[in-house]
Coordinates of C-alpha atoms in Angstrom, one line a residue:
X624 CA 16.5 -19.2 13.3
X625 CA 13.8 -21.2 11.4
X626 CA 10.2 -20.2 11.4
X627 CA 8.1 -21.2 14.3
X628 CA 4.3 -21.4 14.9
X629 CA 4.2 -17.8 16.0
X630 CA 7.0 -16.3 13.8
X631 CA 8.0 -16.6 10.2
X632 CA 11.2 -15.6 8.5
X633 CA 10.2 -14.6 5.0
X634 CA 7.4 -12.7 3.4
X635 CA 6.8 -15.8 1.2
X636 CA 6.1 -17.7 4.4
X637 CA 3.6 -15.1 5.5
X638 CA 1.8 -15.5 2.2
X639 CA 1.7 -19.3 2.6
X640 CA 0.3 -19.0 6.1
X641 CA -2.3 -16.5 4.9
X642 CA -3.4 -18.9 2.1
X643 CA -3.8 -21.7 4.7
X644 CA -5.8 -19.5 7.0
X645 CA -8.1 -17.5 4.7
X646 CA -11.2 -18.9 2.9
X647 CA -10.3 -19.3 -0.8
X648 CA -12.4 -16.4 -2.1
X649 CA -10.8 -14.0 0.5
X650 CA -7.3 -15.0 -0.4
X651 CA -7.9 -14.8 -4.1
X652 CA -9.3 -11.3 -3.7
X653 CA -5.9 -10.2 -2.2
X654 CA -3.9 -12.0 -4.9
X655 CA -5.7 -10.9 -8.0
X656 CA -4.5 -8.5 -10.6
X657 CA -6.4 -7.0 -13.5
X658 CA -7.2 -9.2 -16.5
X659 CA -4.2 -11.5 -17.3
X660 CA -2.1 -10.2 -14.4
X661 CA 0.7 -9.0 -16.7
X662 CA 1.4 -5.8 -14.7
X663 CA 1.1 -7.6 -11.4
X664 CA 3.7 -10.2 -12.6
X665 CA 6.0 -7.5 -14.0
X666 CA 6.0 -5.6 -10.6
X667 CA 7.8 -8.7 -9.2
X668 CA 9.9 -9.6 -12.2
X669 CA 11.4 -6.2 -12.6
X670 CA 13.1 -6.3 -9.2
X671 CA 14.8 -9.5 -10.3
X672 CA 16.3 -7.8 -13.3
X673 CA 18.0 -5.2 -11.1
X674 CA 21.4 -6.5 -9.8
X675 CA 23.4 -5.2 -7.0
X676 CA 26.9 -3.8 -7.7
X677 CA 29.5 -6.2 -6.3
X678 CA 29.9 -5.9 -2.5
X679 CA 32.7 -3.8 -1.3
X680 CA 34.6 -3.5 1.9
X681 CA 34.1 -0.4 4.0
X682 CA 34.6 0.9 7.5
X683 CA 31.0 0.8 8.8
X684 CA 29.4 1.4 12.2
X685 CA 28.2 -1.7 13.9
X686 CA 24.6 -0.7 13.5
X687 CA 23.4 0.7 10.1
X688 CA 20.9 3.6 10.2
X689 CA 17.6 2.7 8.5
X690 CA 15.7 5.8 9.7
X691 CA 14.1 8.3 7.4
X692 CA 11.3 10.9 7.2
X693 CA 8.3 10.6 4.9
X694 CA 5.5 13.2 4.7
X695 CA 6.9 15.0 7.7
X696 CA 6.9 11.8 9.9
X697 CA 9.9 10.1 11.3
X698 CA 9.9 6.3 10.7
X699 CA 12.3 3.6 11.8
X700 CA 12.8 2.1 8.3
X701 CA 11.9 3.3 4.8
X702 CA 8.8 1.1 4.4
X703 CA 5.2 2.0 5.3
X704 CA 1.9 0.3 4.8
X705 CA 0.0 1.3 1.7
X706 CA -3.7 2.2 2.0
X707 CA -5.9 -0.8 1.2
X708 CA -9.6 -0.8 1.5
X709 CA -11.8 -3.3 3.4
X710 CA -9.2 -5.3 5.2
X711 CA -11.4 -8.2 6.2
X712 CA -8.5 -10.7 6.5
X713 CA -8.6 -10.3 10.3
X714 CA -11.3 -9.1 12.7
X715 CA -9.1 -6.1 13.8
X716 CA -8.8 -4.9 10.2
X717 CA -7.0 -1.6 9.8
X718 CA -6.6 -1.3 13.6
X719 CA -4.5 -4.5 13.5
X720 CA -2.3 -3.0 10.8
X721 CA -2.0 0.2 12.9
X722 CA -0.8 -1.8 15.9
X723 CA 1.7 -3.8 13.9
X724 CA 3.1 -0.7 12.1
X725 CA 3.3 1.2 15.4
X726 CA 5.4 -1.6 16.9
X727 CA 7.6 -1.6 13.8
X728 CA 8.1 2.2 14.2
X729 CA 6.6 3.1 10.9
X730 CA 3.5 4.8 9.3
X731 CA 0.5 3.5 7.5
X732 CA -1.9 4.8 4.9
X733 CA -5.6 4.5 5.6
X734 CA -8.1 4.2 2.6
X735 CA -11.3 6.1 2.6
X736 CA -12.8 2.6 1.8
X737 CA -11.4 1.2 5.1
X738 CA -13.6 -0.7 7.4
X739 CA -12.5 1.3 10.5
X740 CA -12.8 5.0 11.2
X741 CA -9.7 7.2 11.1
X742 CA -9.9 8.1 14.8
X743 CA -9.8 4.4 15.8
X744 CA -6.9 3.7 13.6
X745 CA -5.0 6.8 14.7
X746 CA -5.5 5.9 18.3
X747 CA -3.5 2.7 17.6
X748 CA -0.8 4.4 15.4
X749 CA -0.7 8.3 15.2
X750 CA 1.6 8.0 12.2
X751 CA -1.4 7.9 9.9
X752 CA -1.9 9.2 6.3
X753 CA -5.4 9.4 4.9
X754 CA -6.1 8.4 1.3
X755 CA -8.9 9.7 -0.9
X756 CA -9.7 8.7 -4.5
X757 CA -11.5 11.3 -6.6
X758 CA -14.8 9.7 -5.6
X759 CA -17.0 12.7 -4.9
X760 CA -17.4 16.4 -5.6
X761 CA -14.7 18.8 -4.3
X762 CA -16.4 19.9 -1.1
X763 CA -17.4 16.3 -0.1
X764 CA -13.8 15.1 -0.6
X765 CA -12.4 18.0 1.4
X766 CA -14.9 17.3 4.3
X767 CA -13.9 13.7 4.4
X768 CA -10.2 14.7 4.5
X769 CA -10.9 17.2 7.3
X770 CA -12.8 14.6 9.3
X771 CA -9.8 12.3 9.0
X772 CA -7.5 15.0 10.1
X773 CA -9.6 15.7 13.1
X774 CA -9.4 12.0 13.9
X775 CA -5.6 12.1 13.8
X776 CA -4.4 11.8 10.2
X777 CA -1.4 14.0 9.5
X778 CA -1.0 13.8 5.7
X779 CA -3.3 13.3 2.7
X780 CA -2.8 10.8 -0.1
X781 CA -4.7 11.4 -3.4
X782 CA -4.8 8.2 -5.4
X783 CA -5.0 8.6 -9.2
X784 CA -4.0 5.2 -10.4
X785 CA -7.5 3.7 -10.7
X786 CA -9.9 4.0 -13.7
X787 CA -12.5 1.3 -13.2
X788 CA -10.9 -1.2 -15.6
X789 CA -12.8 -4.2 -17.0
X790 CA -11.7 -7.6 -15.7
X791 CA -10.8 -6.3 -12.3
X792 CA -9.5 -9.0 -9.9
X793 CA -8.4 -11.6 -12.3
X794 CA -8.6 -15.0 -10.7
X795 CA -10.8 -13.9 -7.8
X796 CA -14.5 -14.6 -7.2
X797 CA -17.1 -11.8 -6.9
X798 CA -17.3 -10.0 -3.6
X799 CA -20.8 -10.0 -2.1
X800 CA -22.7 -6.8 -1.6
X801 CA -24.1 -7.9 1.8
X802 CA -23.8 -10.9 4.1
X803 CA -27.4 -12.0 4.1
X804 CA -28.6 -15.6 4.6
X805 CA -28.5 -16.4 0.9
X806 CA -24.9 -15.2 0.6
X807 CA -23.8 -16.9 3.7
X808 CA -25.2 -20.2 2.4
X809 CA -23.3 -19.8 -0.9
X810 CA -20.1 -19.0 0.9
X811 CA -20.5 -21.6 3.6
X812 CA -18.3 -24.3 2.1
X813 CA -15.3 -22.0 1.7
X814 CA -15.8 -20.6 5.2
X815 CA -16.2 -24.0 6.8
X816 CA -13.0 -25.1 5.1
X817 CA -11.2 -22.5 7.2
X818 CA -12.8 -22.8 10.7
X819 CA -10.1 -20.8 12.4
X820 CA -10.9 -17.7 10.3
X821 CA -14.6 -18.0 11.2
X822 CA -13.9 -18.5 14.9
X823 CA -11.7 -15.4 15.0
X824 CA -14.6 -13.3 13.6
X825 CA -17.2 -14.9 16.0
X826 CA -14.9 -14.2 19.0
X827 CA -14.9 -10.5 17.9
X828 CA -18.6 -10.2 17.6
X829 CA -19.6 -11.6 14.2
X830 CA -18.8 -11.6 10.5
X831 CA -17.2 -8.6 8.8
X832 CA -19.4 -5.7 8.0
X833 CA -19.2 -4.2 4.5
X834 CA -19.5 -0.5 5.4
X835 CA -17.0 2.3 4.9
X836 CA -17.3 4.8 7.9
X837 CA -14.7 7.2 6.5
X838 CA -17.0 8.1 3.6
X839 CA -19.8 9.2 5.9
X840 CA -20.2 12.9 6.8
X841 CA -21.5 13.9 10.2
X842 CA -25.1 12.8 10.8
X843 CA -25.0 10.3 8.0
X844 CA -24.9 6.5 8.3
X845 CA -21.8 4.8 6.9
X846 CA -22.5 3.7 3.3
X847 CA -22.0 0.2 2.1
X848 CA -18.8 -0.5 0.3
X849 CA -20.4 -1.2 -3.1
X850 CA -22.9 1.7 -2.8
X851 CA -20.0 4.0 -2.2
X852 CA -18.1 2.4 -5.1
X853 CA -21.0 2.9 -7.5
X854 CA -21.3 6.5 -6.5
X855 CA -17.6 7.0 -7.2
X856 CA -18.1 5.5 -10.7
X857 CA -20.4 8.4 -11.6
X858 CA -17.8 11.1 -10.7
X859 CA -15.8 12.5 -13.6
X860 CA -12.0 12.0 -13.3
X861 CA -10.2 14.9 -11.7
X862 CA -8.3 17.6 -13.6
X863 CA -5.0 19.0 -12.5
X864 CA -7.0 22.1 -11.4
X865 CA -9.0 19.8 -9.1
X866 CA -5.8 18.5 -7.6
X867 CA -4.5 22.0 -7.1
X868 CA -7.8 23.1 -5.5
X869 CA -7.6 20.2 -3.0
X870 CA -4.0 20.9 -2.2
X871 CA -4.8 24.6 -1.6
X872 CA -7.4 23.7 1.0
X873 CA -5.4 20.9 2.7
X874 CA -3.0 22.2 5.3
X875 CA -0.3 19.5 5.6
X876 CA 1.8 17.1 3.5
X877 CA 0.2 16.1 0.3
X878 CA 1.0 13.0 -1.7
X879 CA -0.2 12.2 -5.3
X880 CA -0.2 8.4 -5.8
X881 CA -0.2 6.8 -9.1
X882 CA 2.4 8.7 -11.1
X883 CA 4.2 6.8 -13.9
X884 CA 5.2 9.5 -16.4
X885 CA 7.8 12.2 -15.8
X886 CA 5.3 14.8 -17.3
X887 CA 2.7 13.8 -14.7
X888 CA 5.2 14.1 -11.9
X889 CA 6.0 17.6 -13.0
X890 CA 2.3 18.5 -13.2
X891 CA 1.7 17.0 -9.7
X892 CA 4.5 19.2 -8.3
X893 CA 3.0 22.3 -10.1
X894 CA -0.3 21.4 -8.4
X895 CA 1.4 21.6 -5.0
X896 CA 2.3 17.9 -4.2
X897 CA 4.9 17.6 -1.6
X898 CA 5.4 13.9 -2.4
X899 CA 4.7 11.5 -5.3
X900 CA 4.2 7.8 -5.3
X901 CA 5.2 5.9 -8.4
X902 CA 2.5 3.2 -8.6
X903 CA 0.4 1.1 -10.9
X904 CA -2.1 0.2 -8.2
X905 CA -0.4 -3.2 -7.5
X906 CA -1.2 -4.4 -11.0
X907 CA -4.9 -3.8 -10.4
X908 CA -5.6 -1.1 -12.9
X909 CA -4.6 -1.0 -16.6
X910 CA -3.1 -4.4 -17.3
X911 CA 0.0 -4.2 -19.5
X912 CA 1.4 -1.1 -17.7
X913 CA 5.1 -1.6 -16.9
X914 CA 6.3 -2.3 -13.4
X915 CA 6.4 0.8 -11.2
X916 CA 10.1 0.3 -10.5
X917 CA 10.7 0.7 -14.3
X918 CA 9.2 4.1 -14.1
X919 CA 11.0 5.2 -11.0
X920 CA 14.3 6.5 -12.5
X921 CA 12.7 8.8 -15.0
X922 CA 10.2 10.2 -12.4
X923 CA 13.1 10.8 -9.9
X924 CA 15.0 12.7 -12.7
X925 CA 11.9 14.8 -13.4
X926 CA 11.2 15.6 -9.8
X927 CA 14.8 16.4 -8.6
X928 CA 14.7 17.7 -5.0
X929 CA 11.3 19.4 -5.3
X930 CA 9.3 16.6 -3.7
X931 CA 9.7 13.2 -2.0
X932 CA 9.4 10.2 -4.3
X933 CA 7.9 6.9 -3.0
X934 CA 7.5 3.6 -4.8
X935 CA 4.6 1.2 -4.5
X936 CA 4.4 -2.3 -6.1
X937 CA 6.2 -5.6 -6.0
X938 CA 8.3 -5.2 -2.9
X939 CA 8.8 -8.5 -1.2
X940 CA 12.3 -8.4 0.3
X941 CA 14.6 -5.9 2.1
X942 CA 16.8 -6.0 -1.0
X943 CA 13.9 -4.8 -3.1
X944 CA 13.6 -1.8 -0.8
X945 CA 17.4 -1.0 -1.2
X946 CA 17.1 -1.2 -4.9
X947 CA 14.3 1.3 -5.0
X948 CA 16.2 3.6 -2.6
X949 CA 19.3 3.4 -4.8
X950 CA 17.2 4.5 -7.8
X951 CA 16.0 7.6 -5.9
X952 CA 13.0 6.6 -3.8
X953 CA 12.7 8.1 -0.3
X954 CA 10.7 5.0 0.9
X955 CA 8.4 2.3 -0.4
X956 CA 4.8 1.3 0.4
X957 CA 3.7 -2.3 0.7
X958 CA 0.1 -3.6 0.4
X959 CA -0.2 -7.4 -0.1
X960 CA 2.6 -8.3 2.3
X961 CA 0.9 -6.4 5.1
X962 CA -2.4 -8.2 4.4
X963 CA -0.6 -11.6 4.4
X964 CA 1.1 -10.7 7.7
X965 CA -2.2 -9.6 9.2
X966 CA -4.0 -12.8 8.1
X967 CA -1.1 -15.0 9.3
X968 CA -0.7 -13.5 12.8
X969 CA -2.7 -10.3 13.4
X970 CA -0.8 -7.3 14.6
X971 CA 2.3 -9.4 15.4
X972 CA 2.2 -10.8 11.9
X973 CA 2.3 -7.3 10.5
X974 CA 5.2 -6.4 12.8
X975 CA 6.9 -9.6 11.6
X976 CA 6.7 -8.6 8.0
X977 CA 8.3 -5.2 8.7
X978 CA 10.9 -7.0 10.8
X979 CA 11.8 -9.2 7.9
X980 CA 12.2 -6.2 5.6
X981 CA 14.2 -4.3 8.3
X982 CA 16.7 -7.2 8.5
X983 CA 16.9 -7.5 4.7
X984 CA 17.6 -3.8 4.3
X985 CA 20.3 -4.0 7.0
X986 CA 22.0 -7.0 5.3
X987 CA 22.0 -5.3 1.9
X988 CA 23.5 -2.1 3.4
X989 CA 26.3 -4.1 5.1
X990 CA 27.2 -5.9 1.8
X991 CA 27.1 -2.7 -0.2
X992 CA 29.3 -0.9 2.3
X993 CA 26.7 1.8 3.2
X994 CA 26.2 3.0 6.7
X995 CA 22.7 4.5 6.1
X996 CA 19.8 4.2 3.7
X997 CA 20.5 7.9 2.9
X998 CA 24.0 6.8 1.5
X999 CA 22.6 4.7 -1.3
X1000 CA 23.2 5.8 -4.9
X1001 CA 22.4 4.6 -8.4
X1002 CA 25.9 3.1 -8.7
X1003 CA 24.9 0.5 -6.0
X1004 CA 22.7 -1.3 -8.6
X1005 CA 23.1 -2.4 -12.2
X1006 CA 20.2 -2.0 -14.6
X1007 CA 19.8 -3.9 -17.9
X1008 CA 20.0 -1.6 -21.0
X1009 CA 16.2 -1.9 -21.7
X1010 CA 15.0 -1.7 -18.1
X1011 CA 12.9 1.4 -18.4
X1012 CA 11.2 0.1 -21.6
X1013 CA 10.7 3.5 -23.1
X1014 CA 9.7 5.2 -19.9
X1015 CA 12.9 7.3 -19.6

């Protein structure tokens, strides 16, 4: 079935529709990677280097089983939405992602830099994991996490793959601090070129706000996005003792995101992590870092069965998901494809993206002769000799 006005058949088509709908500066802010975009490009290129073992015949059930469990939560396919801050591609923002992931039967991560409070997002999809960066002192971080838990979040993600690199958002324009009259006048040509985007916002009460409610403690107003970001820049990076302290005080599943070295994977487990995400922040941190999928085999070997391992970065097709699972990942997280789907069709566009990946995973399982995502093994893929590029 070909794509229609209300439905698309590839993630690439979701991206094309998002580009047509979003003002240029908004779309470029999603697309950008750090500096020259070397890591962002390698996240995609590395999947193309992995080949599937030749298909084999097998006695398979008529329906393959794509279900799995991540961070104590049952999901219908091994793909969940990665936490992404300030999702201003659609008026519903993170609530739109929650509705789409709920309909897809999967979970989502919610950034502390999100534009919607955790309780509102959890009301749309209770399969919610809350993300913090090391953006404040210990007690403040814990209070934010506890407020998110009270709002319905069931697991905590601590993101470590961000270090304020220079040249952030290669290819994208600057993001305004506030939408005052001067800023609106400057952005007017880009906005008027995409009237559908502006009309959507006006129908929902006005242009996007730039506040981050999940970073406000009780009795405090929600800070502005950039005010919160500047405060974060003054906070020293965490030590492993800090991570262990937060883990000790968080009662629930605990994921450390941004692990690329086997030694760091072992340290994260020693600090109490129940899950690890192999991630380079979508190519938005230190440019020149290898693709996250290149680091996956060595991290899986270091972790063994002591924690769940997830992968984040470069997933665009169901076959990419299957490759990651064959190399030992429990599931993958996706960021840009979710935003493209949200921009292209709101909650139904998000659901559409996950439906595409579901179909692609199922097709790959059928060709590989596997009845379930849990049956995938390393022999189902072929890696070039230099694939890990010194990361093993």
